[in-house]
């Protein structure tokens, strides 16, 4: 049973014991109800303490049960809370560490609540695309007031118990032994005559509830797009204010049942678990010992190297920053300082912290200064010969056991590892530009990369607040390999009849932060040009539109040259559709004998997204990514894929792989159809009626 029952001097102690966070799964819920009933029937018991074992009081409903029969099996959480609240003997919730979601709702059903200092209190359901579904929208406003409750519920923010000390939520805040204090408190209230206080019987008082709620609606409108949950939170709170507790509770339930079924909520829950699943590597045990990382070194003080160094400095690591020339080193340091100054001016960094962080950086021109580093990340020019110089030099100076990481985004990590006599210590750490901002980190696993190196880097990624996803070695790893097919389709569609602004608008309406042409103009069209020219050499059979090469041949590399797919005005980043480029595209179609046709937004979105899905399916088949959710995390955290669609692979599941397969087969039969080689995994899963994510 996921609940323990003990007694202590007339107090029944019901302890939730469902690691890792006492999720309120079916067996936990049943155990609480049984404990409450057992205490009612024991004349020696005068009061009840409800508490949690391990790292939480409770992290809420067991999200893994959602949309399964267990989630609605009795006793539901509502039934549990009713049993707690209806207990003739007072129930004291003793909260430590975490009381979130259903966990806080359970505590709100108790007659009394005492908390340890520093406990994390939240109703974060809105972050999962739902709303508190077990009375939180009705009890929290009665416990801490309308404004504080609405702010917590609509934001899903975590508040420390200390902050809520005088709020009416807690009867006591405890410094020392929580269990002892809770039992003492329970004995005290157990000696009193009932009935004991119920949060549901308190009144919600506010001088102008209607006005505040309207204000809240206006404030939420912009931020909530495109999520319905924040609005539903306000609706449920308002229902309780206007129509009383029971009607409010019923309305809350209706909203919850509606929201939990939506693809947007499923996508947010998928992202929640995907983020955590990414750090698990199937053949690397969770208890793999990790190497100590205290001293970090970064080679290259350019845009990437500087950003990478900042990640480690921000997490408190001293960083030795190596360059080959003093002026490059000075420039790199100046850029880092400028970035911190920008954070200070935005109020994101305290002024004194700026100097403290700069002091953590030791600039050098000598490899000898890297000899004590535990981790060395190179971010030098993306050319194998240069990597060879760096890694053969590292092999000479780096201490035994140092992890040697390459930030390469396109080169073969196994070839880089072979430049050393310690390939087991070599790993890829592919940061995304700007490296100190983008959350995604592709951890590239070489054929010989040691398991403890992977475990160390995955743990380190959490410290530097990155979402790390393991990729095998292939051209472009996960993200860039897929985006190449996405860009191929975008270019074909220009040949066939679309224009850059139309393609960008369509995919941005789908939810991408930025369409392929605006993105290319931002990154620099010459980068794609270099990759394509390499591609033409390596894969002469791969059919590519040459339209982008024509653009680059005119020197239109994007924002940095004042013009790319779009025109730009000096000092502005606004992308203006370019008459010159549009005419060039139309002329190019004519030149290659393609009769341009109108391409609808739906086809644009379908071809761009399914190009990602199809390549993602191949990446899964080849074991480059170990799970579909890893691919989704790459796209959610590194490529601006809309989070409310959960990533390309979950989106494909939402479309249904049967439909995905038919669409791909349709495009394969059209002009440029040779780009559509259906991934076998899609056909197999479709035939089995399954999706990528189960
Ligand atoms: N259900 C199931 N598993 C959960 C979980 C939950 N609620 N919360 C965490 N886990 C797992 C997580 O996947 C990971 O698993 C492990 O616990 C440690 O998590 C009716 C319906 C509680 C602050 O949204 O914010 O209640 O990877 O790595 O950093 O109104 O987890 O080890 O296998 O995050 O110490 C509302 C979500 C649910 C809270 C702990 N509750 N959780 O952080 O550990 S909906 C939430 C968190 C609800 C009611 C509604 C955090 C944490 P694994 P972790 P952590």
XYZ file of C-alpha atoms and ligand atoms in Angstrom:
749
model
C 0.000 0.000 0.000
C 1.372 3.432 -0.847
C 0.301 4.731 2.549
C 1.584 3.854 6.041
C -0.606 4.022 9.150
C 0.872 4.362 12.614
C -0.361 5.747 15.911
C 1.473 7.986 18.382
C -0.056 8.851 21.783
C -3.635 8.957 20.537
C -2.750 10.433 17.142
C -3.128 8.426 13.952
C -0.330 9.271 11.506
C -1.181 8.588 7.879
C 1.996 8.812 5.786
C 1.882 8.990 1.993
C 4.615 6.721 0.740
C 4.567 6.649 -3.044
C 8.026 7.669 -4.287
C 9.292 9.772 -5.957
C 6.900 12.563 -4.976
C 3.899 10.848 -3.347
C 1.830 11.252 -6.514
C -1.816 10.706 -5.581
C -2.265 7.569 -7.616
C -5.116 5.137 -7.025
C -3.392 3.075 -4.330
C -2.327 6.194 -2.448
C -5.834 7.601 -2.607
C -7.325 4.315 -1.365
C -4.770 4.163 1.435
C -5.703 7.620 2.719
C -9.416 6.818 2.797
C -8.725 3.553 4.625
C -6.527 5.375 7.133
C -9.186 7.999 7.830
C -11.827 5.288 8.346
C -9.520 3.246 10.572
C -8.886 6.300 12.753
C -12.631 7.028 13.024
C -13.216 3.531 14.366
C -10.379 3.587 16.911
C -11.591 5.119 20.182
C -7.998 5.625 21.304
C -7.455 8.068 18.439
C -8.403 11.699 19.038
C -6.796 13.281 15.980
C -5.131 12.468 12.678
C -1.900 13.717 11.075
C -1.540 13.436 7.291
C 2.046 13.649 6.083
C 4.389 12.561 3.289
C 7.470 10.378 3.332
C 10.581 11.228 1.324
C 11.049 14.338 -0.771
C 7.523 15.688 -0.759
C 4.248 15.960 1.119
C 2.777 15.337 -2.313
C 3.577 16.518 -5.840
C -0.096 16.197 -6.756
C -2.189 13.839 -8.771
C -0.213 11.101 -10.474
C 0.083 12.624 -13.924
C 1.043 9.243 -15.362
C -2.518 8.075 -14.633
C -4.166 10.808 -16.688
C -6.405 9.585 -19.510
C -6.262 6.071 -18.060
C -9.078 4.298 -16.164
C -7.158 4.648 -12.881
C -7.477 8.428 -12.949
C -11.238 8.317 -12.442
C -11.403 5.086 -10.386
C -12.836 5.604 -6.903
C -11.719 6.828 -4.579
C -11.064 9.834 -6.731
C -9.129 12.701 -5.206
C -12.423 14.540 -4.657
C -13.682 11.554 -2.664
C -10.476 11.428 -0.631
C -10.696 15.117 0.211
C -14.350 14.713 1.163
C -13.368 11.894 3.545
C -10.641 14.025 5.095
C -12.868 17.081 5.443
C -15.755 14.959 6.725
C -13.682 13.251 9.433
C -15.213 13.711 12.876
C -11.696 13.698 14.297
C -9.524 16.686 13.314
C -7.085 16.117 10.476
C -3.806 18.030 10.545
C -1.845 18.173 7.284
C 1.892 18.277 8.028
C 3.610 19.705 4.967
C 7.322 19.545 4.138
C 9.296 20.153 0.946
C 6.513 20.080 -1.673
C 2.741 20.428 -1.613
C 1.629 20.933 -5.184
C -1.506 20.506 -7.229
C -3.652 17.772 -5.771
C -1.198 17.593 -2.881
C -2.076 21.140 -1.823
C -5.765 20.478 -2.522
C -5.576 17.477 -0.195
C -4.017 19.651 2.507
C -6.755 22.254 1.968
C -9.321 19.559 2.796
C -7.707 19.040 6.196
C -8.997 21.005 9.203
C -5.542 22.330 10.037
C -2.279 22.753 8.174
C 1.165 23.134 9.596
C 4.195 23.482 7.359
C 7.942 23.324 7.544
C 9.719 26.451 6.415
C 10.874 26.497 2.787
C 8.210 24.124 1.503
C 7.243 24.650 -2.143
C 3.524 25.448 -2.386
C 1.772 25.636 -5.751
C -1.249 24.842 -7.863
C 0.750 24.396 -11.109
C -1.974 22.631 -13.071
C -2.250 25.512 -15.532
C 1.294 24.672 -16.702
C -0.050 21.292 -17.780
C -2.896 22.878 -19.719
C -5.485 22.055 -17.072
C -6.714 23.704 -13.847
C -6.835 22.511 -10.213
C -9.411 19.709 -10.404
C -9.960 18.802 -6.740
C -11.288 21.966 -5.205
C -8.211 24.173 -5.464
C -10.080 26.947 -7.282
C -12.658 26.958 -4.489
C -10.641 26.372 -1.330
C -7.495 28.385 -2.020
C -9.374 31.704 -2.414
C -11.101 30.925 0.904
C -7.771 30.108 2.514
C -5.568 32.991 1.332
C -7.951 35.466 -0.265
C -9.189 36.008 -3.811
C -6.263 37.986 -5.221
C -3.411 35.862 -3.860
C -5.208 32.665 -4.838
C -6.101 33.800 -8.338
C -2.526 34.913 -8.977
C -1.145 31.567 -7.779
C -3.642 29.508 -9.764
C -3.446 31.431 -13.040
C 0.356 31.603 -12.984
C 0.940 28.140 -11.528
C 3.790 29.767 -9.649
C 5.515 28.142 -6.695
C 5.480 30.098 -3.439
C 7.511 29.193 -0.353
C 5.577 28.338 2.798
C 7.352 31.176 4.632
C 5.811 33.676 2.205
C 2.354 32.349 3.058
C 3.016 32.489 6.801
C 0.328 35.059 7.647
C -1.998 34.113 4.812
C -4.540 31.972 6.581
C -3.299 28.849 4.807
C -1.186 27.561 7.697
C -2.015 27.305 11.384
C 1.680 27.002 12.233
C 5.065 27.252 10.518
C 7.591 24.877 12.042
C 11.364 25.149 12.271
C 12.270 21.852 13.888
C 10.813 18.362 13.871
C 7.639 18.591 11.797
C 6.242 15.210 12.821
C 6.665 16.010 16.518
C 5.113 19.437 16.102
C 2.250 18.023 14.053
C 1.417 15.378 16.644
C 1.580 17.906 19.464
C -0.730 20.214 17.522
C -3.044 17.280 16.759
C -3.248 16.278 20.423
C -4.117 19.878 21.293
C -6.958 20.194 18.759
C -8.022 16.593 19.386
C -8.831 17.586 22.935
C -11.214 20.298 21.728
C -14.876 19.742 21.021
C -15.775 19.630 17.287
C -16.809 20.651 14.753
C -13.358 21.504 13.447
C -12.824 24.324 10.914
C -13.363 23.588 7.223
C -11.829 25.831 4.584
C -14.950 25.401 2.455
C -17.001 27.213 5.141
C -14.870 30.335 5.061
C -16.155 33.293 3.041
C -14.339 34.878 0.111
C -14.218 38.570 0.949
C -13.076 41.191 -1.542
C -14.135 44.847 -1.842
C -14.688 44.494 -5.577
C -14.486 40.855 -6.640
C -16.140 41.441 -10.015
C -13.771 44.291 -10.804
C -10.693 42.312 -9.799
C -11.793 39.294 -11.814
C -12.373 41.462 -14.890
C -8.925 42.988 -14.387
C -7.475 39.476 -14.164
C -9.201 38.441 -17.382
C -7.772 41.426 -19.243
C -4.280 40.772 -17.881
C -4.375 37.100 -18.803
C -5.756 37.530 -22.309
C -2.434 38.399 -23.978
C -0.179 36.049 -21.998
C -2.498 33.032 -22.187
C -2.572 32.776 -26.008
C -3.227 30.081 -27.259
C -3.997 28.250 -24.033
C -7.572 28.042 -22.684
C -6.564 26.886 -19.181
C -5.739 30.283 -17.616
C -9.164 31.594 -18.627
C -10.852 28.487 -17.219
C -9.013 29.013 -13.919
C -10.589 32.447 -13.654
C -14.016 31.119 -14.715
C -13.926 28.454 -11.981
C -12.807 30.893 -9.297
C -15.526 33.332 -10.391
C -18.152 30.555 -10.298
C -17.347 29.960 -6.646
C -17.464 33.659 -5.830
C -20.819 34.156 -7.552
C -22.620 30.855 -6.897
C -21.077 29.438 -3.734
C -18.735 26.565 -2.990
C -20.701 23.545 -4.245
C -21.678 25.083 -7.579
C -18.146 26.358 -7.975
C -16.775 22.886 -7.297
C -19.092 21.322 -9.862
C -18.107 23.917 -12.468
C -14.416 23.378 -11.711
C -14.891 19.650 -12.353
C -16.572 20.306 -15.703
C -13.694 22.551 -16.753
C -11.111 19.998 -15.632
C -12.707 17.099 -17.537
C -12.899 19.258 -20.666
C -9.315 20.509 -20.486
C -7.593 17.235 -19.606
C -8.813 15.724 -22.891
C -7.418 18.520 -25.081
C -4.382 17.929 -27.343
C -2.840 21.092 -25.859
C -2.899 19.668 -22.349
C -1.585 16.353 -23.619
C 1.229 18.245 -25.339
C 2.188 20.112 -22.175
C 2.164 16.905 -20.117
C 4.232 15.247 -22.838
C 6.779 18.072 -22.575
C 6.807 17.772 -18.770
C 7.695 14.085 -18.924
C 9.818 14.450 -22.024
C 12.103 16.905 -20.251
C 12.669 14.374 -17.464
C 12.842 11.327 -19.698
C 15.560 12.947 -21.847
C 18.070 12.667 -18.998
C 17.574 8.901 -18.908
C 19.820 6.960 -21.274
C 18.492 3.403 -21.794
C 21.825 1.577 -21.376
C 23.364 3.943 -18.811
C 22.133 3.007 -15.312
C 20.787 5.924 -13.253
C 23.357 5.162 -10.542
C 26.360 5.293 -12.883
C 29.113 7.067 -10.931
C 29.886 10.515 -12.359
C 33.238 12.261 -12.645
C 33.908 15.333 -10.503
C 33.653 18.495 -12.545
C 35.056 21.568 -10.826
C 37.380 23.226 -13.332
C 36.005 23.915 -16.802
C 37.907 25.146 -19.846
C 36.529 26.483 -23.112
C 38.593 26.696 -26.278
C 37.502 29.495 -28.560
C 36.176 32.852 -27.385
C 33.974 33.523 -30.378
C 30.179 33.763 -30.318
C 29.741 30.115 -29.364
C 32.747 29.806 -27.062
C 31.819 32.960 -25.173
C 28.223 31.822 -24.753
C 29.334 28.374 -23.630
C 31.716 29.874 -21.083
C 28.854 32.003 -19.721
C 26.724 28.914 -19.101
C 29.341 27.482 -16.781
C 30.197 30.804 -15.132
C 26.476 31.384 -14.474
C 26.394 28.046 -12.645
C 29.410 29.088 -10.555
C 32.133 27.129 -12.342
C 35.540 28.768 -12.836
C 36.302 28.754 -16.554
C 39.661 28.993 -18.306
C 39.043 30.575 -21.697
C 41.660 29.811 -24.351
C 42.192 31.655 -27.616
C 45.027 31.687 -30.120
C 45.363 35.479 -30.388
C 45.180 38.177 -27.725
C 42.803 40.385 -29.696
C 40.381 37.467 -30.139
C 40.585 36.779 -26.428
C 40.011 40.437 -25.558
C 37.092 40.614 -27.987
C 35.566 37.491 -26.489
C 35.841 38.794 -22.939
C 34.413 42.148 -23.989
C 31.403 40.399 -25.532
C 30.804 38.375 -22.363
C 31.024 41.538 -20.270
C 28.610 43.303 -22.645
C 26.123 40.435 -22.314
C 26.257 40.650 -18.521
C 25.914 44.423 -18.641
C 22.778 43.945 -20.722
C 21.405 41.586 -18.058
C 22.192 44.134 -15.356
C 20.432 46.886 -17.284
C 17.380 44.631 -17.625
C 17.469 43.979 -13.891
C 18.179 40.300 -14.457
C 21.600 40.464 -12.789
C 22.826 42.348 -9.746
C 25.687 44.746 -10.602
C 28.036 43.118 -8.067
C 27.313 39.725 -9.598
C 28.710 40.958 -12.905
C 32.223 41.414 -11.564
C 31.987 38.168 -9.609
C 31.156 36.297 -12.783
C 33.862 37.972 -14.844
C 36.313 37.057 -12.076
C 35.483 33.396 -12.629
C 36.956 33.588 -16.147
C 40.701 33.078 -16.576
C 41.744 34.098 -20.084
C 44.800 32.432 -21.569
C 46.703 31.856 -24.787
C 48.401 28.716 -23.521
C 47.152 25.147 -23.655
C 49.274 24.442 -20.572
C 46.699 26.328 -18.533
C 44.144 23.638 -19.341
C 46.039 20.890 -17.563
C 43.834 20.964 -14.423
C 40.509 21.189 -16.222
C 37.998 18.427 -15.532
C 35.960 19.332 -18.627
C 37.250 21.029 -21.761
C 34.748 22.218 -24.388
C 36.098 23.245 -27.760
C 34.193 25.704 -29.870
C 36.634 26.398 -32.652
C 36.170 26.741 -36.402
C 33.926 24.016 -37.875
C 36.598 22.306 -39.941
C 38.013 18.836 -39.298
C 41.626 19.930 -39.692
C 41.239 22.560 -37.005
C 39.498 20.061 -34.712
C 42.423 17.693 -35.276
C 44.933 20.304 -34.146
C 42.904 21.071 -31.044
C 42.196 17.506 -29.961
C 45.687 16.154 -30.588
C 46.984 19.067 -28.473
C 44.386 18.361 -25.785
C 45.481 14.747 -25.765
C 48.933 15.969 -24.731
C 47.966 18.456 -22.025
C 44.621 17.399 -20.544
C 44.840 15.430 -17.308
C 43.768 11.793 -17.231
C 40.011 11.511 -16.871
C 39.286 14.988 -18.206
C 36.208 15.031 -20.413
C 36.971 16.407 -23.877
C 33.833 17.836 -25.486
C 33.338 19.185 -28.982
C 30.692 21.747 -29.819
C 30.665 20.558 -33.401
C 27.285 20.825 -35.118
C 28.046 18.945 -38.336
C 31.292 16.989 -38.077
C 31.731 13.300 -37.261
C 32.434 13.012 -33.550
C 34.065 9.607 -33.982
C 36.632 11.165 -36.300
C 37.291 13.865 -33.745
C 37.652 11.280 -30.957
C 40.160 9.418 -33.120
C 42.489 12.430 -32.922
C 43.114 11.407 -29.305
C 44.311 8.303 -27.526
C 41.333 8.598 -25.201
C 38.194 8.340 -27.382
C 36.249 7.103 -24.363
C 36.615 10.584 -22.834
C 35.398 12.393 -25.956
C 31.775 13.504 -26.259
C 29.807 16.063 -28.260
C 28.217 19.004 -26.456
C 26.343 20.761 -29.230
C 25.061 24.085 -27.903
C 22.629 26.199 -29.892
C 23.265 29.836 -30.617
C 23.052 31.984 -28.573
C 24.613 29.337 -26.336
C 23.968 31.227 -23.100
C 20.265 31.535 -23.953
C 19.059 28.448 -25.842
C 18.013 25.628 -23.500
C 18.834 22.769 -25.867
C 22.065 20.829 -25.590
C 22.601 17.883 -27.916
C 24.933 15.441 -26.174
C 26.570 13.475 -28.978
C 27.545 9.949 -28.023
C 30.526 8.645 -29.924
C 30.991 4.960 -30.600
C 33.503 4.809 -27.757
C 32.169 7.519 -25.427
C 32.264 6.048 -21.910
C 29.001 5.650 -20.013
C 30.251 7.625 -17.027
C 31.172 10.477 -19.375
C 27.570 10.547 -20.619
C 26.170 10.337 -17.093
C 28.479 13.171 -16.015
C 27.507 15.441 -18.902
C 23.768 14.776 -18.436
C 24.039 15.704 -14.759
C 26.139 18.762 -15.597
C 23.524 19.853 -18.145
C 20.976 20.159 -15.349
C 23.403 22.357 -13.370
C 23.796 24.732 -16.322
C 20.010 24.639 -16.854
C 20.075 22.976 -20.248
C 17.704 20.369 -21.653
C 20.177 17.717 -22.698
C 19.216 15.162 -25.317
C 21.533 12.326 -26.317
C 22.158 11.897 -30.035
C 24.112 9.228 -31.862
C 26.636 10.193 -34.519
C 25.165 11.126 -37.878
C 25.276 14.175 -40.104
C 23.379 16.887 -38.284
C 22.672 14.701 -35.245
C 18.932 15.076 -34.447
C 17.905 18.709 -34.870
C 19.905 19.797 -37.891
C 19.405 16.524 -39.732
C 15.654 17.027 -39.520
C 15.714 20.752 -40.259
C 17.604 20.009 -43.486
C 14.579 18.122 -44.853
C 12.292 20.898 -43.635
C 14.372 23.470 -45.541
C 14.501 21.233 -48.627
C 10.699 21.263 -48.756
C 10.608 25.017 -48.184
C 12.932 25.539 -51.175
C 11.008 23.139 -53.412
C 7.834 25.044 -52.625
C 9.463 28.275 -53.786
C 10.218 26.610 -57.118
C 6.704 25.229 -57.359
C 4.813 28.435 -56.690
C 5.166 29.785 -53.152
C 7.097 32.872 -52.018
C 9.188 33.261 -48.817
C 6.749 35.476 -46.939
C 3.858 33.087 -47.613
C 5.812 30.054 -46.383
C 6.976 31.860 -43.251
C 3.515 33.228 -42.462
C 1.903 29.800 -42.831
C 4.297 27.981 -40.520
C 4.341 30.863 -38.011
C 0.542 30.685 -37.938
C 0.946 26.951 -37.156
C 2.956 28.124 -34.162
C 6.652 28.121 -35.098
C 8.491 31.033 -33.570
C 10.047 31.846 -36.947
C 9.583 30.535 -40.483
C 12.473 28.979 -42.471
C 13.315 32.068 -44.526
C 13.278 34.570 -41.675
C 15.290 32.058 -39.668
C 17.828 31.631 -42.479
C 18.176 35.399 -42.929
C 18.840 35.654 -39.187
C 21.391 32.821 -39.013
C 23.014 33.785 -42.320
C 22.138 32.181 -45.674
C 25.811 31.489 -46.294
C 25.755 28.843 -43.558
C 23.177 26.775 -45.413
C 25.005 27.477 -48.638
C 28.234 25.936 -47.306
C 26.324 22.867 -46.081
C 24.588 22.441 -49.433
C 27.839 22.688 -51.356
C 29.287 19.989 -49.108
C 26.130 17.997 -49.655
C 26.422 18.246 -53.462
C 29.890 16.716 -53.166
C 28.984 14.006 -50.692
C 25.545 13.089 -52.024
C 25.445 14.111 -55.682
C 22.246 12.087 -56.011
C 20.371 14.152 -53.436
C 18.019 16.425 -55.341
C 18.107 19.980 -54.052
C 16.520 23.143 -55.288
C 19.288 25.540 -56.365
C 17.149 28.569 -55.694
C 18.935 29.331 -52.423
C 22.327 29.087 -54.115
C 21.183 31.706 -56.636
C 20.275 33.996 -53.742
C 23.675 33.471 -52.117
C 25.514 34.004 -55.371
C 24.120 37.551 -55.297
C 25.611 38.016 -51.816
C 22.224 38.214 -50.128
C 23.227 36.416 -46.898
C 20.440 37.881 -44.809
C 20.273 40.464 -42.032
C 24.047 40.712 -41.832
C 24.245 41.890 -45.439
C 21.137 44.042 -45.334
C 19.263 41.644 -47.538
C 18.531 37.953 -47.909
C 15.214 36.359 -48.691
C 13.824 39.629 -47.372
C 14.965 43.248 -47.535
C 16.088 44.942 -44.319
C 16.426 48.613 -43.438
C 19.535 49.815 -41.591
C 19.200 49.373 -37.844
C 15.980 47.398 -38.190
C 15.368 43.665 -37.930
C 11.991 43.829 -39.698
C 11.844 41.489 -42.665
C 10.304 43.232 -45.689
C 9.246 41.003 -48.624
C 11.740 41.642 -51.430
C 10.443 42.377 -54.920
C 13.876 41.567 -56.317
C 13.973 38.149 -54.681
C 10.358 37.318 -55.505
C 11.057 38.130 -59.172
C 14.226 36.014 -59.052
C 12.170 33.075 -57.726
C 9.532 33.415 -60.448
C 12.253 33.667 -63.103
C 13.983 30.596 -61.666
C 10.791 28.514 -61.952
C 10.536 29.589 -65.566
C 14.191 28.783 -66.188
C 13.791 25.216 -64.928
C 10.504 24.829 -66.791
C 8.240 24.569 -63.769
C 4.746 25.980 -64.198
C 4.142 27.762 -60.896
C 0.952 26.880 -59.055
C -0.864 28.236 -56.021
C 0.249 26.359 -52.928
C -2.138 26.600 -49.973
C -1.034 27.217 -46.401
C -2.241 23.755 -45.408
C 0.114 22.097 -47.890
C 2.971 24.354 -46.769
C 2.511 23.376 -43.126
C 1.980 19.708 -43.930
C 5.104 19.422 -46.086
C 7.310 21.299 -43.614
C 6.104 19.425 -40.532
C 5.923 15.979 -42.120
C 9.451 16.456 -43.483
C 10.516 16.723 -39.833
C 8.370 13.749 -38.817
C 9.630 11.503 -41.607
C 13.284 12.234 -40.846
C 12.577 11.924 -37.135
C 11.146 8.475 -37.746
C 14.359 7.464 -39.544
C 16.435 8.864 -36.684
C 14.429 6.681 -34.303
C 14.799 3.630 -36.541
C 18.574 4.093 -36.658
C 18.802 4.535 -32.905
C 20.290 8.009 -33.265
C 17.597 9.089 -30.807
C 16.448 6.560 -28.228
C 12.866 7.798 -27.894
C 10.374 9.936 -29.780
C 10.002 12.330 -26.828
C 13.743 13.114 -27.120
C 13.150 14.300 -30.683
C 10.219 16.376 -29.479
C 12.350 17.940 -26.740
C 14.962 18.906 -29.362
C 12.310 20.717 -31.369
C 10.531 22.288 -28.409
C 13.711 23.661 -26.834
C 15.914 24.312 -29.858
C 13.843 25.049 -32.929
C 10.812 27.017 -31.797
C 8.283 24.253 -32.382
C 5.028 25.280 -30.645
C 4.920 23.657 -27.183
C 1.126 23.320 -27.316
C 1.602 20.814 -30.115
C 4.147 18.831 -28.125
C 6.827 18.504 -30.803
C 6.819 16.982 -34.307
C 6.480 13.378 -33.167
C 3.605 14.002 -30.773
C 1.965 16.180 -33.417
C 2.199 13.259 -35.841
C 0.528 11.063 -33.214
C -2.214 13.652 -32.903
C -2.701 13.639 -36.688
C -2.622 9.814 -36.630
C 0.199 7.932 -38.381
C -2.313 6.449 -40.813
C -2.941 9.981 -42.117
C 0.753 10.855 -41.961
C 1.627 7.853 -44.104
C -1.036 8.690 -46.697
C 0.119 12.315 -46.933
C 3.759 11.329 -47.403
C 2.851 8.821 -50.071
C 0.836 11.549 -51.800
C 3.782 13.962 -51.828
C 6.092 11.199 -52.993
C 3.979 10.937 -56.145
C 4.231 14.669 -56.909
C 7.041 16.792 -58.452
C 10.118 16.738 -56.156
C 8.584 13.579 -54.695
C 11.993 11.876 -54.619
C 12.612 13.750 -51.366
C 9.832 11.739 -49.752
C 11.256 8.289 -48.926
C 8.686 7.089 -46.374
C 10.305 6.009 -43.109
C 9.436 2.321 -42.625
C 8.626 2.947 -38.983
C 5.687 5.155 -39.907
C 4.089 2.456 -42.062
C 4.717 -0.180 -39.385
C 3.260 1.853 -36.527
C 0.331 2.971 -38.680
C -0.429 -0.659 -39.532
C -0.386 -1.481 -35.810
C -2.621 1.504 -35.034
C 0.060 2.961 -32.779
C 1.902 6.275 -32.478
C 5.514 7.211 -31.847
C 4.750 7.953 -28.217
C 2.947 4.706 -27.477
N 2.870 12.753 -11.146
C 3.683 11.756 -11.536
N 5.033 11.821 -11.518
C 5.569 12.979 -11.083
C 4.787 14.080 -10.653
C 3.369 13.926 -10.682
N 2.556 14.878 -10.260
N 5.630 15.068 -10.269
C 6.875 14.621 -10.466
N 6.852 13.376 -10.945
C 7.998 12.524 -11.240
C 8.856 13.097 -12.348
O 8.358 12.703 -13.619
C 10.189 12.454 -12.026
O 10.073 11.105 -12.455
C 10.208 12.417 -10.503
O 8.832 12.528 -10.091
C 10.993 13.536 -9.887
O 10.469 14.736 -10.476
C -6.257 17.133 -9.259
C -4.924 16.993 -11.463
C 7.200 17.861 -7.519
C 8.517 19.988 -7.742
O 2.335 19.665 -11.743
O 6.795 20.203 -10.333
O -2.488 17.513 -9.215
O 12.006 11.072 -14.011
O 12.667 15.427 -11.501
O 13.050 18.452 -9.426
O -5.691 19.370 -9.303
O 8.370 17.142 -10.090
O 12.309 10.338 -11.638
O 10.938 8.931 -13.231
O 10.729 17.064 -11.276
O 12.580 17.333 -7.156
C 0.091 18.846 -10.426
C 4.759 18.455 -11.068
C -0.310 17.547 -11.022
C 3.816 19.007 -10.019
C 9.670 17.783 -7.788
N 1.436 18.744 -9.914
N 6.010 18.079 -10.468
O 10.740 18.343 -8.523
O 11.966 16.222 -9.215
S -1.929 17.661 -11.678
C 2.465 19.163 -10.652
C 6.945 19.019 -10.194
C -2.924 17.706 -10.305
C -5.124 18.109 -9.309
C -4.346 17.998 -10.578
C 8.243 18.468 -9.693
C 8.388 18.538 -8.166
P 11.421 10.297 -12.868
P 11.498 15.918 -10.723
P 12.171 17.621 -8.555
